[in-house]
Amino acid sequence: LDVYEQSGSLVNITLFNAQGQMVTTLHDGLLSVGKHLFTIAHQPAGLYTVVMSKDTHTAIQRVVFR
């Protein structure tokens, strides 16, 4: 998962499975300015949701692991 942070701020990135259960927190804290790569490994095949929260903004991305 590639993330580009423009302003350097507190960011939470969490992975959920298709049932809505939290699988893991990829990052929770200060994220410096620039591009960051987060590896999502050792998950069974299926549909997942990545939720990234920063300040008052939330971005949601669906991903499929095969």
Tab-separated table of N, CA and C in Angstrom:
chain	number	residue	atom	x	y	z
A	1	LEU	N	0.856	-1.166	0.000
A	1	LEU	CA	0.000	0.000	0.000
A	1	LEU	C	0.899	1.225	0.000
A	2	ASP	N	0.792	2.057	-1.018
A	2	ASP	CA	1.558	3.299	-1.110
A	2	ASP	C	0.724	4.459	-0.575
A	3	VAL	N	1.336	5.257	0.280
A	3	VAL	CA	0.675	6.435	0.841
A	3	VAL	C	1.618	7.614	0.678
A	4	TYR	N	1.087	8.727	0.197
A	4	TYR	CA	1.888	9.944	0.105
A	4	TYR	C	1.304	10.963	1.073
A	5	GLU	N	2.103	11.362	2.043
A	5	GLU	CA	1.681	12.349	3.041
A	5	GLU	C	2.229	13.712	2.656
A	6	GLN	N	1.338	14.692	2.550
A	6	GLN	CA	1.730	16.019	2.086
A	6	GLN	C	2.118	16.979	3.202
A	7	SER	N	1.578	16.757	4.407
A	7	SER	CA	1.787	17.768	5.441
A	7	SER	C	2.444	17.255	6.717
A	8	GLY	N	2.646	15.970	6.849
A	8	GLY	CA	3.220	15.432	8.075
A	8	GLY	C	2.261	15.601	9.239
A	9	SER	N	1.488	14.583	9.545
A	9	SER	CA	0.500	14.677	10.618
A	9	SER	C	0.198	13.297	11.183
A	10	LEU	N	-0.667	13.273	12.187
A	10	LEU	CA	-1.070	12.012	12.794
A	10	LEU	C	-2.001	11.272	11.836
A	11	VAL	N	-1.675	10.010	11.574
A	11	VAL	CA	-2.420	9.205	10.610
A	11	VAL	C	-2.673	7.825	11.209
A	12	ASN	N	-3.873	7.305	10.975
A	12	ASN	CA	-4.203	5.939	11.365
A	12	ASN	C	-4.594	5.185	10.099
A	13	ILE	N	-3.943	4.039	9.859
A	13	ILE	CA	-4.259	3.188	8.704
A	13	ILE	C	-4.585	1.803	9.238
A	14	THR	N	-5.810	1.363	8.994
A	14	THR	CA	-6.295	0.109	9.559
A	14	THR	C	-6.858	-0.778	8.454
A	15	LEU	N	-6.638	-2.086	8.580
A	15	LEU	CA	-7.124	-3.084	7.617
A	15	LEU	C	-8.282	-3.860	8.238
A	16	PHE	N	-9.405	-3.954	7.480
A	16	PHE	CA	-10.583	-4.699	7.916
A	16	PHE	C	-10.870	-5.814	6.924
A	17	ASN	N	-11.402	-6.939	7.406
A	17	ASN	CA	-11.778	-8.024	6.503
A	17	ASN	C	-13.188	-7.797	5.969
A	18	ALA	N	-13.673	-8.717	5.152
A	18	ALA	CA	-14.980	-8.563	4.498
A	18	ALA	C	-16.139	-8.553	5.494
A	19	GLN	N	-15.920	-9.096	6.694
A	19	GLN	CA	-16.960	-9.102	7.726
A	19	GLN	C	-16.935	-7.830	8.573
A	20	GLY	N	-16.011	-6.911	8.270
A	20	GLY	CA	-15.922	-5.671	9.012
A	20	GLY	C	-15.084	-5.748	10.270
A	21	GLN	N	-14.423	-6.885	10.468
A	21	GLN	CA	-13.581	-7.058	11.648
A	21	GLN	C	-12.194	-6.461	11.394
A	22	MET	N	-11.657	-5.763	12.381
A	22	MET	CA	-10.323	-5.206	12.247
A	22	MET	C	-9.305	-6.340	12.215
A	23	VAL	N	-8.448	-6.324	11.192
A	23	VAL	CA	-7.422	-7.354	11.037
A	23	VAL	C	-6.111	-6.874	11.649
A	24	THR	N	-5.697	-5.661	11.299
A	24	THR	CA	-4.446	-5.121	11.818
A	24	THR	C	-4.413	-3.607	11.626
A	25	THR	N	-3.607	-2.966	12.442
A	25	THR	CA	-3.326	-1.540	12.269
A	25	THR	C	-1.972	-1.432	11.590
A	26	LEU	N	-1.955	-0.849	10.402
A	26	LEU	CA	-0.714	-0.714	9.641
A	26	LEU	C	0.132	0.450	10.146
A	27	HIS	N	-0.537	1.498	10.631
A	27	HIS	CA	0.189	2.657	11.164
A	27	HIS	C	-0.749	3.439	12.072
A	28	ASP	N	-0.206	3.943	13.172
A	28	ASP	CA	-0.985	4.787	14.071
A	28	ASP	C	-0.023	5.759	14.740
A	29	GLY	N	0.081	6.946	14.180
A	29	GLY	CA	0.990	7.942	14.731
A	29	GLY	C	1.397	8.954	13.688
A	30	LEU	N	2.481	9.648	13.972
A	30	LEU	CA	2.964	10.689	13.072
A	30	LEU	C	3.510	10.071	11.792
A	31	LEU	N	3.086	10.599	10.670
A	31	LEU	CA	3.570	10.159	9.369
A	31	LEU	C	4.248	11.354	8.721
A	32	SER	N	5.537	11.246	8.466
A	32	SER	CA	6.305	12.359	7.919
A	32	SER	C	5.929	12.631	6.462
A	33	VAL	N	6.302	13.800	5.987
A	33	VAL	CA	6.039	14.187	4.604
A	33	VAL	C	6.777	13.236	3.670
A	34	GLY	N	6.105	12.819	2.600
A	34	GLY	CA	6.734	11.965	1.601
A	34	GLY	C	5.959	10.693	1.350
A	35	LYS	N	6.548	9.831	0.548
A	35	LYS	CA	5.928	8.563	0.151
A	35	LYS	C	6.312	7.473	1.140
A	36	HIS	N	5.320	6.654	1.505
A	36	HIS	CA	5.523	5.563	2.447
A	36	HIS	C	4.914	4.289	1.865
A	37	LEU	N	5.561	3.173	2.084
A	37	LEU	CA	5.082	1.878	1.618
A	37	LEU	C	4.756	1.014	2.825
A	38	PHE	N	3.531	0.521	2.885
A	38	PHE	CA	3.101	-0.371	3.947
A	38	PHE	C	2.824	-1.738	3.331
A	39	THR	N	3.433	-2.751	3.873
A	39	THR	CA	3.276	-4.111	3.363
A	39	THR	C	2.174	-4.825	4.137
A	40	ILE	N	1.260	-5.405	3.400
A	40	ILE	CA	0.187	-6.198	4.001
A	40	ILE	C	0.488	-7.648	3.637
A	41	ALA	N	0.943	-8.402	4.607
A	41	ALA	CA	1.387	-9.776	4.323
A	41	ALA	C	0.615	-10.783	5.174
A	42	HIS	N	0.652	-12.030	4.729
A	42	HIS	CA	0.125	-13.170	5.480
A	42	HIS	C	-1.364	-13.081	5.757
A	43	GLN	N	-2.127	-12.592	4.782
A	43	GLN	CA	-3.582	-12.547	4.914
A	43	GLN	C	-4.202	-13.533	3.931
A	44	PRO	N	-5.251	-14.230	4.343
A	44	PRO	CA	-5.931	-15.141	3.425
A	44	PRO	C	-6.526	-14.383	2.238
A	45	ALA	N	-6.735	-15.095	1.149
A	45	ALA	CA	-7.362	-14.487	-0.028
A	45	ALA	C	-8.729	-13.952	0.346
A	46	GLY	N	-9.086	-12.818	-0.256
A	46	GLY	CA	-10.404	-12.252	0.007
A	46	GLY	C	-10.429	-10.757	-0.179
A	47	LEU	N	-11.585	-10.164	0.121
A	47	LEU	CA	-11.804	-8.733	0.003
A	47	LEU	C	-11.508	-8.070	1.347
A	48	TYR	N	-10.746	-6.985	1.298
A	48	TYR	CA	-10.395	-6.238	2.505
A	48	TYR	C	-10.660	-4.757	2.274
A	49	THR	N	-10.774	-4.019	3.360
A	49	THR	CA	-10.959	-2.577	3.308
A	49	THR	C	-9.849	-1.916	4.102
A	50	VAL	N	-9.187	-0.948	3.475
A	50	VAL	CA	-8.165	-0.156	4.147
A	50	VAL	C	-8.780	1.197	4.470
A	51	VAL	N	-8.733	1.583	5.738
A	51	VAL	CA	-9.274	2.871	6.171
A	51	VAL	C	-8.125	3.725	6.678
A	52	MET	N	-7.967	4.906	6.078
A	52	MET	CA	-6.919	5.842	6.485
A	52	MET	C	-7.588	7.102	7.017
A	53	SER	N	-7.308	7.432	8.279
A	53	SER	CA	-7.902	8.600	8.924
A	53	SER	C	-6.812	9.599	9.278
A	54	LYS	N	-7.096	10.867	8.973
A	54	LYS	CA	-6.159	11.960	9.250
A	54	LYS	C	-6.980	13.193	9.556
A	55	ASP	N	-6.741	13.772	10.714
A	55	ASP	CA	-7.497	14.951	11.130
A	55	ASP	C	-8.991	14.662	10.996
A	56	THR	N	-9.696	15.419	10.178
A	56	THR	CA	-11.133	15.205	9.994
A	56	THR	C	-11.441	14.479	8.692
A	57	HIS	N	-10.430	13.928	8.034
A	57	HIS	CA	-10.609	13.256	6.746
A	57	HIS	C	-10.428	11.746	6.893
A	58	THR	N	-11.224	11.009	6.140
A	58	THR	CA	-11.113	9.553	6.098
A	58	THR	C	-11.160	9.102	4.648
A	59	ALA	N	-10.215	8.236	4.269
A	59	ALA	CA	-10.198	7.651	2.926
A	59	ALA	C	-10.372	6.143	3.072
A	60	ILE	N	-11.157	5.573	2.166
A	60	ILE	CA	-11.442	4.140	2.197
A	60	ILE	C	-11.063	3.541	0.854
A	61	GLN	N	-10.342	2.418	0.916
A	61	GLN	CA	-9.934	1.727	-0.319
A	61	GLN	C	-10.183	0.233	-0.144
A	62	ARG	N	-10.825	-0.359	-1.144
A	62	ARG	CA	-11.059	-1.810	-1.129
A	62	ARG	C	-9.905	-2.485	-1.849
A	63	VAL	N	-9.421	-3.594	-1.310
A	63	VAL	CA	-8.339	-4.351	-1.928
A	63	VAL	C	-8.710	-5.832	-1.937
A	64	VAL	N	-8.211	-6.536	-2.937
A	64	VAL	CA	-8.442	-7.976	-3.054
A	64	VAL	C	-7.110	-8.679	-2.963
A	65	PHE	N	-6.999	-9.646	-2.063
A	65	PHE	CA	-5.814	-10.493	-1.954
A	65	PHE	C	-6.146	-11.814	-2.619
A	66	ARG	N	-5.242	-12.264	-3.503
A	66	ARG	CA	-5.467	-13.542	-4.199
A	66	ARG	C	-4.467	-14.575	-3.764
